[in-house]
Structures are given as C-alpha cells and as structure tokens.
PDB file of C-alpha atoms and ligand atoms in Angstrom:
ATOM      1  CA  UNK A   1      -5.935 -10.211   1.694  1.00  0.00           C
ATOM      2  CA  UNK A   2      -5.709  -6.380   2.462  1.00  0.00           C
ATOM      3  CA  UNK A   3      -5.767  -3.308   0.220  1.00  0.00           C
ATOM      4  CA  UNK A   4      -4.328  -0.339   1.088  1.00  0.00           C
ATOM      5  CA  UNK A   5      -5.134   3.229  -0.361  1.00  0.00           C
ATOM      6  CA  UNK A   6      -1.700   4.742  -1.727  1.00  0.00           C
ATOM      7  CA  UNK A   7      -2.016   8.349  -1.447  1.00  0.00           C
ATOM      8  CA  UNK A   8      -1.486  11.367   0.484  1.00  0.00           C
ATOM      9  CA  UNK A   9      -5.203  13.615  -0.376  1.00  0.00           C
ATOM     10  CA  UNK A  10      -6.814  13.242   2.803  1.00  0.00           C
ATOM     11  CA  UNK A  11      -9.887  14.754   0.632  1.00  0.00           C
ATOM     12  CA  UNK A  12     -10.171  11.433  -1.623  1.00  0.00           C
ATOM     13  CA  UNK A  13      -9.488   9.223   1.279  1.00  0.00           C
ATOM     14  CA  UNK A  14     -12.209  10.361   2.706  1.00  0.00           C
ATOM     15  CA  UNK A  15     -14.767   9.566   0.324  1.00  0.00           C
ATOM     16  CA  UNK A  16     -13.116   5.874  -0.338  1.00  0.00           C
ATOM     17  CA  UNK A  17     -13.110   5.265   3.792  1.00  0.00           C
ATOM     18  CA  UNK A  18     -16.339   4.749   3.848  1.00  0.00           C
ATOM     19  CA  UNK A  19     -16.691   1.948   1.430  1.00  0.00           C
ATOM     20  CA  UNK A  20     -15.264  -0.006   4.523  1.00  0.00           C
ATOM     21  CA  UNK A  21     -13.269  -2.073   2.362  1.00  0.00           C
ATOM     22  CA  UNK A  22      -9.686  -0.343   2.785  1.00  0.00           C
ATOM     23  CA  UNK A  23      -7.524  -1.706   5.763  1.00  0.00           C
ATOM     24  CA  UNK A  24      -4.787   1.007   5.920  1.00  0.00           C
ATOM     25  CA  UNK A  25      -2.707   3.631   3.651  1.00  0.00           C
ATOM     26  CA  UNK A  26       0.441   4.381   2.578  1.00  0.00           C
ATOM     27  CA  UNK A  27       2.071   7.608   1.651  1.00  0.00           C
ATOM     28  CA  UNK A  28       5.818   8.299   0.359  1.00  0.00           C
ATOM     29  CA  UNK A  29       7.775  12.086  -0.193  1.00  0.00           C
ATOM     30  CA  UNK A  30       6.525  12.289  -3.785  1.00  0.00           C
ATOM     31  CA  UNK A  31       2.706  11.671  -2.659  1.00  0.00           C
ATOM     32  CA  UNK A  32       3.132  14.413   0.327  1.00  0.00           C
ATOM     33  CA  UNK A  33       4.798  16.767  -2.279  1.00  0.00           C
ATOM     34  CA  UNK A  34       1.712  16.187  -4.979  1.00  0.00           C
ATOM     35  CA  UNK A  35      -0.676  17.022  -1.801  1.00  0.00           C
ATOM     36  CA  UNK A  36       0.890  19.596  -1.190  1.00  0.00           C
ATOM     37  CA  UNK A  37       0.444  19.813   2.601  1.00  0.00           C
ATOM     38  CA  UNK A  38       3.032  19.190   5.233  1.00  0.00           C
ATOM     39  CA  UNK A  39       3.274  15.802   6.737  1.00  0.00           C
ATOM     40  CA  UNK A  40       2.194  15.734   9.992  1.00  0.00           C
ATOM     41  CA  UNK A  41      -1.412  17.425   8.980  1.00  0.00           C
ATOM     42  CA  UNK A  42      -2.067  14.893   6.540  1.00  0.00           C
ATOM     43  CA  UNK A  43      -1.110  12.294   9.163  1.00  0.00           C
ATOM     44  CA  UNK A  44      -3.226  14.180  11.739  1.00  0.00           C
ATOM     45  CA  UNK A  45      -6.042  14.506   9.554  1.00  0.00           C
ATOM     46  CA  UNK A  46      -5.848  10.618   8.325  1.00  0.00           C
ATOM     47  CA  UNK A  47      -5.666   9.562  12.081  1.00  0.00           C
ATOM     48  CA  UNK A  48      -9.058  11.307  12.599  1.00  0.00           C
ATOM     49  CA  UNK A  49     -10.572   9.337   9.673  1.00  0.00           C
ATOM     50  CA  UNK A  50     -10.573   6.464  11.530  1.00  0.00           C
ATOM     51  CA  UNK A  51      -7.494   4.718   9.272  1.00  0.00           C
ATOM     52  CA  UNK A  52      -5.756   2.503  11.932  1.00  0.00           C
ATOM     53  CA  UNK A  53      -2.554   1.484   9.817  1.00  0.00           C
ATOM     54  CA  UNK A  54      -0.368   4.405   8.156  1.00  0.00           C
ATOM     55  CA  UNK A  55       2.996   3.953   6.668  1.00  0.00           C
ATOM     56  CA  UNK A  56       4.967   7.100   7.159  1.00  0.00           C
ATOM     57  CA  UNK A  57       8.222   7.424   5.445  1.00  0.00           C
ATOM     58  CA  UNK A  58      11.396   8.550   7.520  1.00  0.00           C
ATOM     59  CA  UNK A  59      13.792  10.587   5.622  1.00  0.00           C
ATOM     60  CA  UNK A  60      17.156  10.666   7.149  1.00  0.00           C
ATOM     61  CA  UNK A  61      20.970   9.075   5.578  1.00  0.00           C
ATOM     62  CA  UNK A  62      21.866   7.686   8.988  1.00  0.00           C
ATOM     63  CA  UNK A  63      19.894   5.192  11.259  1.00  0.00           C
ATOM     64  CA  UNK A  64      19.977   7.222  14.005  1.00  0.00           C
ATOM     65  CA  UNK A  65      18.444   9.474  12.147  1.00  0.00           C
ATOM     66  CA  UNK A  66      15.404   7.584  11.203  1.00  0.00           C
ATOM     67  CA  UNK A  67      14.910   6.141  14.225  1.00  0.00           C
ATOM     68  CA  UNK A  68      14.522  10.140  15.935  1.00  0.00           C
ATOM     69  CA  UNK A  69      11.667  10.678  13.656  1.00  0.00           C
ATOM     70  CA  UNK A  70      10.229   7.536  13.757  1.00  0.00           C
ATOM     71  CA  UNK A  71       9.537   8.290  18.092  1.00  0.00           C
ATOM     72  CA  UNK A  72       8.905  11.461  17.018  1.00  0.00           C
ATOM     73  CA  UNK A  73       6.081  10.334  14.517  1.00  0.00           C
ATOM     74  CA  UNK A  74       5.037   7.925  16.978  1.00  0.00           C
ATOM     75  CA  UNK A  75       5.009  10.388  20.122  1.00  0.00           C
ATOM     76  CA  UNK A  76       2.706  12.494  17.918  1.00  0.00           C
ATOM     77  CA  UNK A  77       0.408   9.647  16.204  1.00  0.00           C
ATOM     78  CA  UNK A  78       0.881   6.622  18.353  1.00  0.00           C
ATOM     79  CA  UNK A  79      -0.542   3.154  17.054  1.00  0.00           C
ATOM     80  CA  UNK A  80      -1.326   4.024  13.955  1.00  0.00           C
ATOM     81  CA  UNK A  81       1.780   4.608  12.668  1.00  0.00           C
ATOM     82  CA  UNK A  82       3.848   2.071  10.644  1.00  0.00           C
ATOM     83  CA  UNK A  83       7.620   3.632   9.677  1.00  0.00           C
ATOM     84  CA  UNK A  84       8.660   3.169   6.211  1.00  0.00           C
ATOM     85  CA  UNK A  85      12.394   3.219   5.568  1.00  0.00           C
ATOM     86  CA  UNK A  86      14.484   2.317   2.902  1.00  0.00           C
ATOM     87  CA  UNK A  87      16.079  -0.768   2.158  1.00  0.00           C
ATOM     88  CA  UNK A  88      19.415  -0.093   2.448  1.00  0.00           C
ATOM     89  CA  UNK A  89      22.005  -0.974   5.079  1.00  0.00           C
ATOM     90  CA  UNK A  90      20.633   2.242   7.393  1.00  0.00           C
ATOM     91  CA  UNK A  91      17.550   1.273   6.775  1.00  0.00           C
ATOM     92  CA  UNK A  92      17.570  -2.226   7.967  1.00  0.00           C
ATOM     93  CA  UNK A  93      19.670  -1.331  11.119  1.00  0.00           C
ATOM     94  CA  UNK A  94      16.805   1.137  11.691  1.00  0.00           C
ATOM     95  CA  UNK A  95      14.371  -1.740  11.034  1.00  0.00           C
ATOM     96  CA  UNK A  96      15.891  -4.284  13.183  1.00  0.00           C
ATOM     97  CA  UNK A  97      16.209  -1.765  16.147  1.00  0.00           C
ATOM     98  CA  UNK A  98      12.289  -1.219  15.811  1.00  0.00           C
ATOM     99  CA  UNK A  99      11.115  -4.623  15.319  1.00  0.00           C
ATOM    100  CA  UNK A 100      12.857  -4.895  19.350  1.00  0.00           C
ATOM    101  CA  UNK A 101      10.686  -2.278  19.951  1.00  0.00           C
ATOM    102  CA  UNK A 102       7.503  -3.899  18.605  1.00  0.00           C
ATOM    103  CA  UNK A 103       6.973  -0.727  15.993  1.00  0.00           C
ATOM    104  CA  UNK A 104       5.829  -1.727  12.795  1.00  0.00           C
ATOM    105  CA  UNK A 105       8.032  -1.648   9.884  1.00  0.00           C
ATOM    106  CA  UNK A 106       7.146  -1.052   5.712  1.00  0.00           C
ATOM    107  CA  UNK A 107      10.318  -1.411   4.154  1.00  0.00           C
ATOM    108  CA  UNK A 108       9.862   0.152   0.999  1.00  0.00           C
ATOM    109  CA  UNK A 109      11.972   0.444  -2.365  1.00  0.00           C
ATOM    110  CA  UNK A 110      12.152  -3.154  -2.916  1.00  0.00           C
ATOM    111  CA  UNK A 111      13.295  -4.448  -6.169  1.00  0.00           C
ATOM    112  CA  UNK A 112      14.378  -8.339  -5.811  1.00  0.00           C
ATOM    113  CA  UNK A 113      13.797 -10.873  -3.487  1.00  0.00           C
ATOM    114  CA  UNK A 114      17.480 -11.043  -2.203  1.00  0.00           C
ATOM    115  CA  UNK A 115      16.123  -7.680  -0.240  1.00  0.00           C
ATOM    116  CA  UNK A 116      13.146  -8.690   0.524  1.00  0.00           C
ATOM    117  CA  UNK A 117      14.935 -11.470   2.497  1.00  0.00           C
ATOM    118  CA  UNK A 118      17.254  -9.192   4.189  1.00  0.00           C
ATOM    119  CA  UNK A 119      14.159  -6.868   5.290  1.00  0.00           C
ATOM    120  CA  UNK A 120      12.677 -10.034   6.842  1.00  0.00           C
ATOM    121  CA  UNK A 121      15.547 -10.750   8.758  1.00  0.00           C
ATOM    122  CA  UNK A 122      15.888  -7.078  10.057  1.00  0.00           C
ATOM    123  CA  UNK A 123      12.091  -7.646  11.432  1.00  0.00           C
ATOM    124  CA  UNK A 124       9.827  -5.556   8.991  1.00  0.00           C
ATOM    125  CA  UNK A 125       5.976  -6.401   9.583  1.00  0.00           C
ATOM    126  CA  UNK A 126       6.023  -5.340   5.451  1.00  0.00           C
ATOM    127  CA  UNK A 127       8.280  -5.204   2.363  1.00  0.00           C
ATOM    128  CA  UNK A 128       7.042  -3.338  -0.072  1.00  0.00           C
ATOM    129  CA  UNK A 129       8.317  -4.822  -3.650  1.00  0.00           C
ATOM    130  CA  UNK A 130       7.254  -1.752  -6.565  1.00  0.00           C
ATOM    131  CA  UNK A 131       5.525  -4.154  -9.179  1.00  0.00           C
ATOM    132  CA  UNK A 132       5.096  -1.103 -11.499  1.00  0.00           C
ATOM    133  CA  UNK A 133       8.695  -0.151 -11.489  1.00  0.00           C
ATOM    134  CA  UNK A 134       9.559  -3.011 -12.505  1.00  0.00           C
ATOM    135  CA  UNK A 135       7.311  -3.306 -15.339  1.00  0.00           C
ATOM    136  CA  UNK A 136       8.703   0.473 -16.215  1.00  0.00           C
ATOM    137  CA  UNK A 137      12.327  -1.755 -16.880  1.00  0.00           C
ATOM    138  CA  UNK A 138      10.954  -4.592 -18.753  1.00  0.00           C
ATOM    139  CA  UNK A 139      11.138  -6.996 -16.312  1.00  0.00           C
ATOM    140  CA  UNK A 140       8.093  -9.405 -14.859  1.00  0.00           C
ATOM    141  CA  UNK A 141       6.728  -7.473 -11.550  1.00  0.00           C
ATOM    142  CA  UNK A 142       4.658 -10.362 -11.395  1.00  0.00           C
ATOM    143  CA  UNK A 143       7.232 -12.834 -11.263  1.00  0.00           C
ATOM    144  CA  UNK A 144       9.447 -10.416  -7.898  1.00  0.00           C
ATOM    145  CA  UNK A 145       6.325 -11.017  -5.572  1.00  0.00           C
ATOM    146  CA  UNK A 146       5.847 -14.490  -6.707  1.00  0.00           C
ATOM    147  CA  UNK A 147       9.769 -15.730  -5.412  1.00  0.00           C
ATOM    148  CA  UNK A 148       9.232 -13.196  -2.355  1.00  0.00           C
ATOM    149  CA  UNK A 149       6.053 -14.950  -1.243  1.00  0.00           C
ATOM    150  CA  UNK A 150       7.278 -18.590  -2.029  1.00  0.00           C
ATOM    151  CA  UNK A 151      10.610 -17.688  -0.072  1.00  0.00           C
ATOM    152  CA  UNK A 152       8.573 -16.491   3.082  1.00  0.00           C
ATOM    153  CA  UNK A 153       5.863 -19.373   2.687  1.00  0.00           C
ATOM    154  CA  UNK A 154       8.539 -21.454   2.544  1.00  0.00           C
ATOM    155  CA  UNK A 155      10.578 -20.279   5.594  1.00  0.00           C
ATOM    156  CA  UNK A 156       7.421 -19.694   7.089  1.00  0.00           C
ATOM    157  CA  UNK A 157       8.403 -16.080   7.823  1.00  0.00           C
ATOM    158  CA  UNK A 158       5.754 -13.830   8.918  1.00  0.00           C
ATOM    159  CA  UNK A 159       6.889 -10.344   7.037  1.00  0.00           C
ATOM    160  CA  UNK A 160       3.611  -9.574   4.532  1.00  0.00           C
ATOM    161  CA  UNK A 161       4.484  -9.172   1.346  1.00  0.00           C
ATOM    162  CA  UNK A 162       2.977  -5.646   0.317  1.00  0.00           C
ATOM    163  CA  UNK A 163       2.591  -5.123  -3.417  1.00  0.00           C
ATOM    164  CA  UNK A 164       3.021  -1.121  -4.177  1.00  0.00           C
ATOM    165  CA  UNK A 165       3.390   1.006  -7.450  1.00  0.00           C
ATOM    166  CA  UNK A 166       0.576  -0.813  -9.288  1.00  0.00           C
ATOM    167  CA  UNK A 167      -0.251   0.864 -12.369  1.00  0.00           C
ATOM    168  CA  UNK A 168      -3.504  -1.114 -13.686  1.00  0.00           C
ATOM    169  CA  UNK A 169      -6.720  -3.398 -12.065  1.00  0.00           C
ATOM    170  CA  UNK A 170      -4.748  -6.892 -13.432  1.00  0.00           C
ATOM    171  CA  UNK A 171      -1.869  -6.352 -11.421  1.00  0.00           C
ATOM    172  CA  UNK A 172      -3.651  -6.323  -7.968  1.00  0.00           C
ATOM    173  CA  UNK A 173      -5.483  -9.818  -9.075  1.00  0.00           C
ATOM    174  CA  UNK A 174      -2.179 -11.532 -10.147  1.00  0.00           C
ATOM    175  CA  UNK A 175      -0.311  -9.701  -7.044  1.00  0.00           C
ATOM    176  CA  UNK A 176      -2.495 -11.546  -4.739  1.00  0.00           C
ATOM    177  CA  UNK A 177      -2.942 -14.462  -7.011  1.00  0.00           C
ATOM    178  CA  UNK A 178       0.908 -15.511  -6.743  1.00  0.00           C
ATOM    179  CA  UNK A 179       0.849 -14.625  -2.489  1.00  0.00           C
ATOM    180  CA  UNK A 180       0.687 -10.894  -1.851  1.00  0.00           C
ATOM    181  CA  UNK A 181      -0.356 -10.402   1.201  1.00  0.00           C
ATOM    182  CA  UNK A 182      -1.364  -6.482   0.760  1.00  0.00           C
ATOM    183  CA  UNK A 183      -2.223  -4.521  -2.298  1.00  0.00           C
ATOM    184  CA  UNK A 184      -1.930  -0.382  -1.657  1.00  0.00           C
ATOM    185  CA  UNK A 185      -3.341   1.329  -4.835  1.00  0.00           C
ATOM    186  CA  UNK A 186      -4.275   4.782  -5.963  1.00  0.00           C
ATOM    187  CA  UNK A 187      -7.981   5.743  -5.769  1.00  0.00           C
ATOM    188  CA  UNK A 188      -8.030   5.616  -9.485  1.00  0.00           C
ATOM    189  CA  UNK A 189      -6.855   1.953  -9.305  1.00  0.00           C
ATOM    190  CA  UNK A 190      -9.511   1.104  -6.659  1.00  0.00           C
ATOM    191  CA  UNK A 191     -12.132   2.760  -8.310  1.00  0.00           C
ATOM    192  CA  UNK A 192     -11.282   0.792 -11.771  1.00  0.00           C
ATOM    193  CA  UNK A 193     -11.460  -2.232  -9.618  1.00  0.00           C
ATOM    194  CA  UNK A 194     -15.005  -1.940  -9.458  1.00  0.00           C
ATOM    195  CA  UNK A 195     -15.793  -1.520 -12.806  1.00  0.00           C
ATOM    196  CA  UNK A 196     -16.724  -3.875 -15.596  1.00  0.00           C
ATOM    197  CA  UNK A 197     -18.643  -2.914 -19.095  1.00  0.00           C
ATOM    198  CA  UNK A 198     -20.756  -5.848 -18.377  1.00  0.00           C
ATOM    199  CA  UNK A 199     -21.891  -4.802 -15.155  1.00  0.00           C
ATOM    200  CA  UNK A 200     -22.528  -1.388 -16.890  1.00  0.00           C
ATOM    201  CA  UNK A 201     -24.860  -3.034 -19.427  1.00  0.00           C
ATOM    202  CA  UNK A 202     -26.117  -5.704 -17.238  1.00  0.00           C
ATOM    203  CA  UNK A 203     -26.867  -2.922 -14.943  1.00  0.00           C
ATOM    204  CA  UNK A 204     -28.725  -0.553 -17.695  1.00  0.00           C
ATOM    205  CA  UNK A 205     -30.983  -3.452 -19.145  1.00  0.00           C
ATOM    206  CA  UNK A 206     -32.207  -3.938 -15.340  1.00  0.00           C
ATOM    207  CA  UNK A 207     -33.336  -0.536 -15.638  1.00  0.00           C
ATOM    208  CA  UNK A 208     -34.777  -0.469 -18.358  1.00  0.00           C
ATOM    209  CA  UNK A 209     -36.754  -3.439 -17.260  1.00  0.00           C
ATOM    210  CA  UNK A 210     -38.107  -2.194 -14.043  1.00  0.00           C
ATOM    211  CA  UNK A 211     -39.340   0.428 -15.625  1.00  0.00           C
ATOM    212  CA  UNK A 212     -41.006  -1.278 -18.029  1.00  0.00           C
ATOM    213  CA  UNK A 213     -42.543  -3.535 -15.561  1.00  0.00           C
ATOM    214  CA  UNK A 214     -43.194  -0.844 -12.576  1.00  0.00           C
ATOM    215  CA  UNK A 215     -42.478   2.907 -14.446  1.00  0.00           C
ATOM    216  CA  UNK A 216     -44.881   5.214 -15.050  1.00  0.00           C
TER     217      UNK A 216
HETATM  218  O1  G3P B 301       3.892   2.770  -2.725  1.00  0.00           O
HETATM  219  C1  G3P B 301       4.920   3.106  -3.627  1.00  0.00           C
HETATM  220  C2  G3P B 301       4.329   3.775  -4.790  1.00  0.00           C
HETATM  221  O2  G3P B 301       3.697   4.949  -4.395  1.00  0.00           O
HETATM  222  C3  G3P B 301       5.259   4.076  -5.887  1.00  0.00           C
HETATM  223  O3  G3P B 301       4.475   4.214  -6.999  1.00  0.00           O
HETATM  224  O4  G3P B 301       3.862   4.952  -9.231  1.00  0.00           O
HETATM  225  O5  G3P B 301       5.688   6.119  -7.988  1.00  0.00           O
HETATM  226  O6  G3P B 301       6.035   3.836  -8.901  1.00  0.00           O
HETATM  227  P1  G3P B 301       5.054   4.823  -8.360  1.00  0.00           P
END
C-alpha cells in the first residue's frame, strides 16, 4: 500500500517529504505547466529531495519518439525515473520495448479495464486508471479499479494498479479497499487525509485538561 504525491511544486513536496510517509511522485504536462518551471529542473530538483520513484511523462505521437526521451530522461536522472506514456497503440509498443529493457513503466490515461489489460501485457510496472475522471462522467471510479485489480489478482499479474485523479479523502480508502496497489494524490488530498473534527476536539479537550491539571 503506497501513496504517491501527484504534483509538480517541488516547494510543497518538500515540506510533505519529510513526513516519511510518501513512496514516490507523479507529475503529468498540465502539473509542469501549473508549476510553471521546465521539466527537467523540477525533475532535478525532486531527485535531490531524496524521492526515489518519479513518473515522467513522454510526449511524442510515435514510439520512437517516446522511447528517445525516455533514454534521454534516464541518461539525465537515472533510477529514479519511471516513464509515463499513454495508452494507446504507440504507447504500448513504447512500453513493451522498455519493460525488455527493465525501465519502469506508468501507463497513464486509463479508463477501463480492457486497457489496463493490454498495458499489462505490454510490461508496465503501473497503470494508472483516473478514478476522478470517471466520476466527472457519471460512472463508478470505484467500480474501474475494482475489475482491474480482480483481473490481475486473478491472472496473478504483477502490473500495480495505481489509482490517480482522486478528487476527495474517501476515494483513496475505497481505492485501496477494492485492491489498489498505489494511491498518488495532491498535497491537499494528503493533507485532508489526516484530518478528522474528532481528532480536532479530542485534541482541544486534552489541552484544556493539561492545563488544568499542570498550567499555570
Ligand atoms: O495523475 C493523473 C492526475 O493528475 C489527473 O488528475 O485531476 O487532472 O483528473 P485530474
């Protein structure tokens, strides 16, 4: 049971690292556009935090093309990176071609279990099904990593299931209630996951207490 930090502001990540309780991070084109920073320093800079597991998202149309920057990202960042590609046909002939080279894989953009299957043939070490997007279409997020993880428990296939585009604290417990194997979150997410009004009470009346019983 892993959770990743889904973000691209180094900044952030750096105060959440040190709660020791993230394994990795993930970032995507629309987080390294919000950061506003180019790529490789945000890479750079989350290398040198100490994060040992960061999916970096090739953008290219061909396979050939992914696979250039992929060595190039991993000539530059080495065995931290994990390349995130697409899953479409390119994308899984990229995949397959990597998993023979023993780099790690996210495939990303997943939306049924049909593709999720497919990604696990082509070798990924994740697939990435976006629970939140498909809540945004009405349709049970819950219920796509549920059949992915039965299908791989089943087959006994060792792709993790990586549950991305969470939107609220519930969805990480039933992701990894029904078999995710990885949650990645935004650090309003994991900071939400900490908090309970009860604990904020409970927490209060304890302090009032102590006081009472060793204050001044
Ligand atoms: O990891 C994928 C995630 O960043 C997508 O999230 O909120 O854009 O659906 P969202």
């Amino acid at each position: 049971m892993k959770l990743f930090l889904d973000t691209a502001d180094v900044e952030t990540v750096s105060q959440f690292w040190s709660t020791g309780l993230i394994d990795g991070l993930t970032t995507n084109p629309t987080l390294m556009m919000k950061a506003g920073k180019l790529p490789d320093k945000v890479y750079y800079d989350l290398k040198h935090l100490g994060i040992k597991d960061i999916s970096m998202e090739v953008v290219a149309d061909t396979s050939e093309g992914m696979l250039a920057e992929a060595s190039r990202l991993i000539s530059l960042f080495g065995s931290v990176v994990t390349i995130k590609v697409p899953c479409t046909p390119e994308g899984l002939k990229a995949c397959k071609e990597m998993a023979n080279q023993n780099i790690r894989v996210n495939v990303t953009l997943i939306f049924s279990a049909a593709q999720a299957i497919l990604a696990a043939k082509a070798g990924a070490t994740y697939v990435s099904p976006f629970v939140g997007r498909v809540y945004d279409q009405h349709w049970d997020g819950r219920h796509l990593i549920e059949e992915i993880a039965d299908v791989f428990a089943t087959h006994q296939i060792k792709t993790e299931v990586l549950a991305a585009s969470i939107r609220e604290p519930i969805q990480v417990t039933d992701a990894f209630r029904v078999g995710a194997d990885i949650c990645t979150i935004s650090v309003p997410i994991f900071y939400q996951l900490y908090k309970h009004v009860l604990t904020d009470k409970g927490l209060e009346k304890f302090d009032q207490d102590w006081q009472k019983l060793v204050g001044g």
